[in-house]
Coordinates of C-alpha atoms and ligand atoms in Angstrom, one line a residue:
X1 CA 83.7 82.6 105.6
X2 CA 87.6 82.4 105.5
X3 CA 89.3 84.4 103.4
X4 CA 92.4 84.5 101.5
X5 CA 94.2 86.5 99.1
X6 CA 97.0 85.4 96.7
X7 CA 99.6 87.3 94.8
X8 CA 101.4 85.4 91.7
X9 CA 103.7 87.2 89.4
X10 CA 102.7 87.9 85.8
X11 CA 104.7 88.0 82.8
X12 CA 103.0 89.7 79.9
X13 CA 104.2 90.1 76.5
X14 CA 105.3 93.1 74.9
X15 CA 101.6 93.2 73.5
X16 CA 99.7 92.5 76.6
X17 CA 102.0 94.9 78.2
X18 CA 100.3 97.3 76.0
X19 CA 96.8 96.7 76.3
X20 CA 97.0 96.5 80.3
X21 CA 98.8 99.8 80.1
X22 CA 96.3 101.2 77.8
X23 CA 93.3 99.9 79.8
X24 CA 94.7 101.4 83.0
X25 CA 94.7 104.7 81.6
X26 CA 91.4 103.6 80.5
X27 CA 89.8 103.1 84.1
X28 CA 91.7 106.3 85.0
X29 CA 89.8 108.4 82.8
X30 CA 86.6 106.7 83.9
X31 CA 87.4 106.9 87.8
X32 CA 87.8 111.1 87.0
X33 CA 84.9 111.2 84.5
X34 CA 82.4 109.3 87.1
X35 CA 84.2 111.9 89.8
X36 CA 83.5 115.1 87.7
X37 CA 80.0 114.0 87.4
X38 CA 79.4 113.5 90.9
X39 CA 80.9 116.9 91.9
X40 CA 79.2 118.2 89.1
X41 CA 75.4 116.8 90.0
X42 CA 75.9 117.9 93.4
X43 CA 77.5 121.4 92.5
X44 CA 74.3 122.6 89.8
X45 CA 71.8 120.2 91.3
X46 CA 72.1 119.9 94.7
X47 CA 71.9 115.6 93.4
X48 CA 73.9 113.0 94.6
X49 CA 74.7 110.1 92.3
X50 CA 75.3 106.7 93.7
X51 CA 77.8 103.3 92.8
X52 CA 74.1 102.3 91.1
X53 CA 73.5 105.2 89.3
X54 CA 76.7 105.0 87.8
X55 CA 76.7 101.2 87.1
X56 CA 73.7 101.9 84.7
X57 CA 75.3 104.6 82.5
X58 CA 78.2 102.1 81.7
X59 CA 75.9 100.7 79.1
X60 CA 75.8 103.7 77.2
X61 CA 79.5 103.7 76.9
X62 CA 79.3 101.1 73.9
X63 CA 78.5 103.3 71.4
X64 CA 80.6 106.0 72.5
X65 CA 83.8 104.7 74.3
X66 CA 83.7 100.4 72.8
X67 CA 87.6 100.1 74.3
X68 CA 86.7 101.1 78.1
X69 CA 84.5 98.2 78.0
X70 CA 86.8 95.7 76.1
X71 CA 88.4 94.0 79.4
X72 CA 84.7 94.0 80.7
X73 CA 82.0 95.6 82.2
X74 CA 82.8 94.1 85.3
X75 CA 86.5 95.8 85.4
X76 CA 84.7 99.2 85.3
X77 CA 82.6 98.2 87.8
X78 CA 85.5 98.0 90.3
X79 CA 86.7 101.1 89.2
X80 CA 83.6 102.8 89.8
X81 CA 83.2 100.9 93.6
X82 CA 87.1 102.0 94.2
X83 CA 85.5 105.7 93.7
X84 CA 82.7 104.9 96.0
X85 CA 85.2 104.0 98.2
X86 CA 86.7 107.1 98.5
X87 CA 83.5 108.8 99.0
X88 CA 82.7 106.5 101.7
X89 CA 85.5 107.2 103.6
X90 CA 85.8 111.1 103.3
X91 CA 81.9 110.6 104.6
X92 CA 82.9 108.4 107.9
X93 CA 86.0 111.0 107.9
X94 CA 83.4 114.0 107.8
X95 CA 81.3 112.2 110.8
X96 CA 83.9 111.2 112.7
X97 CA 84.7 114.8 112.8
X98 CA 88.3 114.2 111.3
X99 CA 90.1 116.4 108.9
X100 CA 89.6 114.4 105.6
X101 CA 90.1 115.4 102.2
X102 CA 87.6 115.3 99.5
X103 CA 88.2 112.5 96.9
X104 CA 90.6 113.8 94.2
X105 CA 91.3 113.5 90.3
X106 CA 93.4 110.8 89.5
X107 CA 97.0 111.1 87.7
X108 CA 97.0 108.3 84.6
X109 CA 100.6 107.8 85.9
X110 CA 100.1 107.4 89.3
X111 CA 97.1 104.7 88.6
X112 CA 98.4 101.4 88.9
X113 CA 95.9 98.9 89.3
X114 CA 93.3 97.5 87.5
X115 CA 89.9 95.5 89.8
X116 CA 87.9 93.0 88.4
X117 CA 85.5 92.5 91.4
X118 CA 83.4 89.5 90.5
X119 CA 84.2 86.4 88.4
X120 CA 83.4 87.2 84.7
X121 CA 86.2 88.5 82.7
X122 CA 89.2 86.7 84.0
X123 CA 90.3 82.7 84.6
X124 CA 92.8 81.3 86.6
X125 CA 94.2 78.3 84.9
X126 CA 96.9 76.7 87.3
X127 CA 97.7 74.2 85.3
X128 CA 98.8 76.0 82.2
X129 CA 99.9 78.9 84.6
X130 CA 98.2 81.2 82.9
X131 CA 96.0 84.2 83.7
X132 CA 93.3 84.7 80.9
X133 CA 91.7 88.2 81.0
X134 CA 89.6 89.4 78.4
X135 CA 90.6 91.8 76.4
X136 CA 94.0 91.1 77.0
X137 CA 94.6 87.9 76.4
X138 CA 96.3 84.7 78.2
X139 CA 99.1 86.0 80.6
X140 CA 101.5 83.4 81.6
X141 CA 101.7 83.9 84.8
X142 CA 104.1 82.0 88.0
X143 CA 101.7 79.9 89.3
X144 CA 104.0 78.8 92.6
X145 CA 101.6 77.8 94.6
X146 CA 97.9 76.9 94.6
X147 CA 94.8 78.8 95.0
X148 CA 92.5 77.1 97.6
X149 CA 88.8 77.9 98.3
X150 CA 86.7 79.6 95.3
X151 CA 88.4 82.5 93.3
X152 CA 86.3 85.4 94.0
X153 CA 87.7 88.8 92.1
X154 CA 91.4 89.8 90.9
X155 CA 93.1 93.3 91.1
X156 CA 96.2 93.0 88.7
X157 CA 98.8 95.2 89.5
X158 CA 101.5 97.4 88.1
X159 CA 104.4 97.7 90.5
X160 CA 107.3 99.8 88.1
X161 CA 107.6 97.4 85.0
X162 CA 106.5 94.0 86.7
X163 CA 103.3 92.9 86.7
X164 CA 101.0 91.1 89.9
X165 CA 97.6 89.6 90.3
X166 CA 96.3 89.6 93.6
X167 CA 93.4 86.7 93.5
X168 CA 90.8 86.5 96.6
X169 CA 89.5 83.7 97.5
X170 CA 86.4 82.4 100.0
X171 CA 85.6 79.1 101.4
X172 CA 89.2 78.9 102.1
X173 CA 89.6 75.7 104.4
X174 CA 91.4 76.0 107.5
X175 CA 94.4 73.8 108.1
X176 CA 94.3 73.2 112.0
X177 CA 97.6 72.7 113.6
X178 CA 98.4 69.8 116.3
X179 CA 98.2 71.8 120.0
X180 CA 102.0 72.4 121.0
X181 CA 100.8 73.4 124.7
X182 CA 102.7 76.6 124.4
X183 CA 101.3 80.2 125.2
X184 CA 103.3 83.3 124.6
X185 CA 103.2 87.2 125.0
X186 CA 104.8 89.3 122.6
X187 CA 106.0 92.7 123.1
X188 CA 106.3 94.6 120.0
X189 CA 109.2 97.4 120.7
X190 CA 111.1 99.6 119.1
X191 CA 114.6 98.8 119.3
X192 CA 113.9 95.1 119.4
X193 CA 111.1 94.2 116.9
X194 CA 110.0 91.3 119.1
X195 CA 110.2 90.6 122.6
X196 CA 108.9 87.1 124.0
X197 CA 107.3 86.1 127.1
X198 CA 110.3 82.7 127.0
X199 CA 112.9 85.5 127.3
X200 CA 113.5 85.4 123.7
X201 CA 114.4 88.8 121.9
X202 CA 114.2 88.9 118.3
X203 CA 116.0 92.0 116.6
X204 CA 114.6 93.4 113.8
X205 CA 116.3 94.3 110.8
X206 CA 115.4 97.7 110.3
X207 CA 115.6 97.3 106.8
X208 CA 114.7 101.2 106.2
X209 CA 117.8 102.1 108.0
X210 CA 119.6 99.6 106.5
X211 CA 118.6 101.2 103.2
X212 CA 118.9 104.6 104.1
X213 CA 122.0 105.6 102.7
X214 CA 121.5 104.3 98.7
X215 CA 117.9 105.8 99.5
X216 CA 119.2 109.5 100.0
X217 CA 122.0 109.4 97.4
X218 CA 119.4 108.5 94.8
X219 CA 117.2 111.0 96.3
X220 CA 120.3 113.4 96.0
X221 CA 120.2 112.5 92.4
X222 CA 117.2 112.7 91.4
X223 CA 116.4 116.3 93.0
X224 CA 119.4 117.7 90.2
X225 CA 117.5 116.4 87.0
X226 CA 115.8 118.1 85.1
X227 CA 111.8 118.1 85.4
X228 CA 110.5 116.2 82.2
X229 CA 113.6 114.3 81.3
X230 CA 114.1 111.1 80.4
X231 CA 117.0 110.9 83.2
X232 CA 114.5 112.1 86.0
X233 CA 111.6 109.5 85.3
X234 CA 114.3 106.6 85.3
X235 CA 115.5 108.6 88.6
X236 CA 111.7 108.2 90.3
X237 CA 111.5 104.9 88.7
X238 CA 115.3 103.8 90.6
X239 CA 113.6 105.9 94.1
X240 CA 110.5 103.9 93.7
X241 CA 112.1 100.8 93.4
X242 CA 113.7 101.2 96.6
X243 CA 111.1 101.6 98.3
X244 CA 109.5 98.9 97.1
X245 CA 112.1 96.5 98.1
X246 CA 112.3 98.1 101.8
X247 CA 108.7 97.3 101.9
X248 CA 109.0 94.1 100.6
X249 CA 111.9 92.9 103.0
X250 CA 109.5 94.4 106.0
X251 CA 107.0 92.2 105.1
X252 CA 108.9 88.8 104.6
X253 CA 110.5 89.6 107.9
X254 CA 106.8 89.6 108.9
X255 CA 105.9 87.0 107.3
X256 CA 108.5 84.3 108.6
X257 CA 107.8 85.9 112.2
X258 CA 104.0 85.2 112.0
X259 CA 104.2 82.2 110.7
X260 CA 107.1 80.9 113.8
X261 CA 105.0 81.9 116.5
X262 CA 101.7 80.6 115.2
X263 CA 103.7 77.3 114.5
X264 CA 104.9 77.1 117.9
X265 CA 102.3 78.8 120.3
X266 CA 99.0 78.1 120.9
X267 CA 97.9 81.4 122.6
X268 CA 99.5 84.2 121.6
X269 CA 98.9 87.4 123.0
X270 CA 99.8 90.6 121.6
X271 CA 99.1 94.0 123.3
X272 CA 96.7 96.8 121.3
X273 CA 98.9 99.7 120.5
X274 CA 97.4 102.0 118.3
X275 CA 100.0 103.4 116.0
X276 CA 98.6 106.3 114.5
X277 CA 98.9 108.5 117.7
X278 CA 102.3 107.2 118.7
X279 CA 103.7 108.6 115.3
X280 CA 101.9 112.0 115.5
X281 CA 104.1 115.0 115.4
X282 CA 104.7 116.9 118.1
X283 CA 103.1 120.1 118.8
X284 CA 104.0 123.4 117.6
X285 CA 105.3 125.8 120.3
X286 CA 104.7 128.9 119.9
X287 CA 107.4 131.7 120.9
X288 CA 105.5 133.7 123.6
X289 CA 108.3 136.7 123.3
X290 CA 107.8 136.7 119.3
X291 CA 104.8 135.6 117.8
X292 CA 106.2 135.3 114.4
X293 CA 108.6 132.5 116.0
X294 CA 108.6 129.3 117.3
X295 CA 110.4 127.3 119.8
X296 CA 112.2 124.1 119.9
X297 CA 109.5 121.1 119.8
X298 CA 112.0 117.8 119.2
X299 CA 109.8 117.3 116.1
X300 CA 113.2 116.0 114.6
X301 CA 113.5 113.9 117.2
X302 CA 110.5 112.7 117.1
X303 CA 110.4 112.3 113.2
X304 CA 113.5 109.7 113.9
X305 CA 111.6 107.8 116.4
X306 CA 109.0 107.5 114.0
X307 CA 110.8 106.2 111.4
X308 CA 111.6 103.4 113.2
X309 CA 108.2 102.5 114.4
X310 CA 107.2 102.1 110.8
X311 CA 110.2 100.8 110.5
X312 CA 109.0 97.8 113.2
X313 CA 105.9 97.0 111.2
X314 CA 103.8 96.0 113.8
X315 CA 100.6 96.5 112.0
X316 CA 101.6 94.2 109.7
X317 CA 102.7 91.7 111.8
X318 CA 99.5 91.8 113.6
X319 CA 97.7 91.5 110.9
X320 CA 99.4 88.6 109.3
X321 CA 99.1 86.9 112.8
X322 CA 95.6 87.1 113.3
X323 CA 95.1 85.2 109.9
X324 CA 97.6 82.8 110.2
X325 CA 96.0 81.7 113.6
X326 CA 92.5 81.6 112.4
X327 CA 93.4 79.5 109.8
X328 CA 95.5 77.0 111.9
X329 CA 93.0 77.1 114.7
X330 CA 95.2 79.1 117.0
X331 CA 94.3 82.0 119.4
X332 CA 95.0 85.5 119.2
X333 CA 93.6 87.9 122.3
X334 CA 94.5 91.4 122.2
X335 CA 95.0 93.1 125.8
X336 CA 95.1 96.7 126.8
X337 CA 99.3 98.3 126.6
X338 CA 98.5 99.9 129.2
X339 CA 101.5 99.7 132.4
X340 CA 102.6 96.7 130.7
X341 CA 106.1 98.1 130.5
X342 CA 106.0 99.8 134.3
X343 CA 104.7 96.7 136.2
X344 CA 106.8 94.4 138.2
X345 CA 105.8 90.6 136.6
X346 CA 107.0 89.5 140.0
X347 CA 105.3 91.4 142.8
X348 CA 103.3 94.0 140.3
X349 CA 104.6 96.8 141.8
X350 CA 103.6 99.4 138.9
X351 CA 106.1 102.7 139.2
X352 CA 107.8 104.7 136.8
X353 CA 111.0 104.5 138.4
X354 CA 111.3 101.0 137.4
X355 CA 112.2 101.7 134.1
X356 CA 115.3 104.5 135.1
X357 CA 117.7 102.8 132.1
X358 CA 116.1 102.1 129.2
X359 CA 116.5 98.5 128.2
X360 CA 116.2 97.4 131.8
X361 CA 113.5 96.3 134.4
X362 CA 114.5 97.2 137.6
X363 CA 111.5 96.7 140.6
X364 CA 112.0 99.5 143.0
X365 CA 109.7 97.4 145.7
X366 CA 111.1 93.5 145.4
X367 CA 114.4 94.6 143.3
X368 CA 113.2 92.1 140.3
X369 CA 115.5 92.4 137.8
X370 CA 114.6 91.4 133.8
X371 CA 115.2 92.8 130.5
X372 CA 112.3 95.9 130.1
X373 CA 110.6 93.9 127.0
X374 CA 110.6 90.5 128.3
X375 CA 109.1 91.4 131.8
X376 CA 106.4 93.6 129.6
X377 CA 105.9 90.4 127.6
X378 CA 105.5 88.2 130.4
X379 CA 102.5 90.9 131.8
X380 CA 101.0 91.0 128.1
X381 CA 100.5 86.7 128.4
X382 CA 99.0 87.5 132.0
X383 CA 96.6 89.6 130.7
X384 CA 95.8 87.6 127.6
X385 CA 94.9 84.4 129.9
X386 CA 92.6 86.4 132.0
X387 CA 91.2 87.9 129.6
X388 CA 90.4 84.4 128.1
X389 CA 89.9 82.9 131.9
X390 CA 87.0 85.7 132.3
X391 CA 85.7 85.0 128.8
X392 CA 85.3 81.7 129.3
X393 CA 83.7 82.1 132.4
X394 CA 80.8 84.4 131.2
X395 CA 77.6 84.3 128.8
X396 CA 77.7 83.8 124.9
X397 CA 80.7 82.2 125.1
X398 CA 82.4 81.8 121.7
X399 CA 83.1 77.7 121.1
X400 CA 85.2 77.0 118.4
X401 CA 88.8 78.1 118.2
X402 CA 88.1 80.3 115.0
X403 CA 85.2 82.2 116.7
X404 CA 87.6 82.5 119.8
X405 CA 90.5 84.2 117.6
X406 CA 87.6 86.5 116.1
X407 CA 86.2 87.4 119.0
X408 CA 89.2 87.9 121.2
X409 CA 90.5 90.4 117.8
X410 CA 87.7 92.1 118.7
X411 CA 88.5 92.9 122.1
X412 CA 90.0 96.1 122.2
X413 CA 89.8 97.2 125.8
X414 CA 91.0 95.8 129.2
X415 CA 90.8 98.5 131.8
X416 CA 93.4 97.8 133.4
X417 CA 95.9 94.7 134.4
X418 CA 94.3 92.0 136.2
X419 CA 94.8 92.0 139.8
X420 CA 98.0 89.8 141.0
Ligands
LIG501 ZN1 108.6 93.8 142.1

């Protein structure tokens, strides 16, 4: 079952305005009230209360609380599943013997978005371009672009003072691509954003640098208002929005990428990096001499290095790849990083002291010389086609290009490079 989520702009009026920012404080007081009473059951009862559990006392909130349940039982519903989310994940976090933190009281400013998670309560109607949600009314909304497949649940969104609805769909049919006999292997770096295996570098814009500057003056400004003035929620409104647009610009960026490569290539071949540890923070070092001290660890270093991998988005850009090709029938196969950027493409020669200046490859056995990322791209599509020549060679062999994609997503771990 493909699926596929779209995001449309909403314009409410001033009245709708209202009611959706009345019925997300709504849904916040109802995310912390079903919160207080699990912590509560478990703390004098040693009882856990379920999603279920939960689902059924809704009922009872007619006669008490008629507005929560104006939008929709089904509304409250996903509030209380976003809750059981949370729990959920501090569990797996708790078995996975991580350091998680248990799920926390909500601020009613800080809640932003409202889930309708199955298909009463709301209606898309593109022709009219409008949104109708009970309760609220009809939102007009900018439809630019159809829905395909069957509209399965909304979350609308609050994003500073404009308004989105995100609507999933399933069943969403695949448009297949004519074959373009091209294969690629993409090196996601640092300083470049892209590397290709055709030689191609593509820079990336490093729109959080770019942005840096206007980010810390308004930072600067709003760290001299005064808490609880008018002036300093404008101020977090103008930091936000920032933000916001940083993030936005990183994902179009990603967007246009994904959808280039998936256009053009018919195997692509990225490599698995996992980017939680490569943005840890360095280690504290303690001062042997003096234990109240500590010594120099390049944490700011680090923190600058960082930056800029977020800054790269390859998560994102994996992400949005691995849909993009299921859907046009293209494949994706994820190989092990590992030596990618130490081996010699030409005579696989793997050895640090290839890479003695930064951006270039030097091969300290056959003297091949290549731009660092481009020869590590040109390993990564080696791997990826024996990774897929094996596959194809062995039991249970995944058929259709879709299961392909999924499968090869799946694979996580190559041991090593193949053998040249
Ligand atoms: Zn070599």
């Amino acid at each position: 079952m493909r699926c596929r989520t779209y995001r449309y702009r909403l314009h409410p009026t001033l009245r709708q305005t209202q009611a959706l920012t009345r019925q997300l404080r709504y849904q916040c007081e109802l995310y912390n009230a079903a919160l207080e009473e699990r912590k509560g059951a478990w703390n004098w009862e040693k009882r856990s209360v379920t999603y279920f559990d939960q689902c059924k006392t809704l009922t009872g909130l007619i006669d008490v609380r008629p507005e929560v349940l104006s939008s929709g039982v089904t509304l409250c519903r996903g509030t209380l599943k976003r809750l059981d989310g949370a729990f959920a994940s501090f569990y797996r976090r708790v078995g996975t013997g991580e350091n998680p933190g248990f799920p926390r009281f909500k601020w009613t400013r800080r809640w932003d978005s409202l889930e309708w998670q199955d298909r009463s309560g709301w209606t898309v109607k593109g022709a009219e371009r409008r949104l109708r949600l009970l309760g609220i009314g009809e939102v007009k909304m900018n439809y630019h672009r159809p829905l395909t497949g069957v509209p399965k649940a909304i979350t609308v969104k609050r994003e500073g003072a404009k308004w989105w609805v995100n609507v999933r769909c399933v069943d969403v049919p695949a448009s297949l691509l004519a074959p373009t006999g091209r294969e690629v292997g993409v090196d996601l770096g640092v300083v470049n954003l892209v590397a290709l295996s055709d030689g191609e570098l593509i820079e990336g814009s490093r729109f959080a640098a770019r942005s840096s500057e206007r980010l810390a003056n308004a930072q600067r400004r709003l760290a001299k208002k005064q808490r609880g003035s008018d002036r300093r929620s404008r101020q977090v409104q103008e930091v936000a929005r920032l933000h916001r647009k940083v993030r936005q610009q990183r994902m179009n960026a990603a967007h246009q990428l994904s959808r280039r490569l998936v256009n053009e290539f018919d195997l692509i071949v990225l490599e698995d990096l996992k980017i939680t540890p490569m943005v840890a923070r360095p280690r504290v070092k303690p001062d042997p001499r003096n234990p109240s001290d500590f010594l120099a660890n390049g944490a700011a270093k680090k923190a600058v290095l960082n930056r800029s991998i977020h800054d790269a988005g390859r998560g994102q850009l994996r992400s949005l790849l691995s849909y993009k090709a299921e859907s046009a029938g293209r494949t994706v196969v994820v190989v092990n990083p590992r030596h990618t950027s130490l081996t010699c493409y030409q005579c696989g020669h793997v050895d640090q002291k290839n890479r003695v200046i930064q951006a270039v490859f030097r091969c300290c056995s056959c003297g091949h010389e290549d731009h660092a990322d481009s020869n590590a791209a040109l390993n990564i599509l080696r791997a990826g086609r024996a990774r897929l020549a094996s596959a194809s060679d062995g039991p249970n062999l995944p058929t259709t290009p879709s299961n392909l994609t999924r499968w090869a997503c799946s694979v996580t771990t190559v041991s090593s490079l193949p053998a040249f």
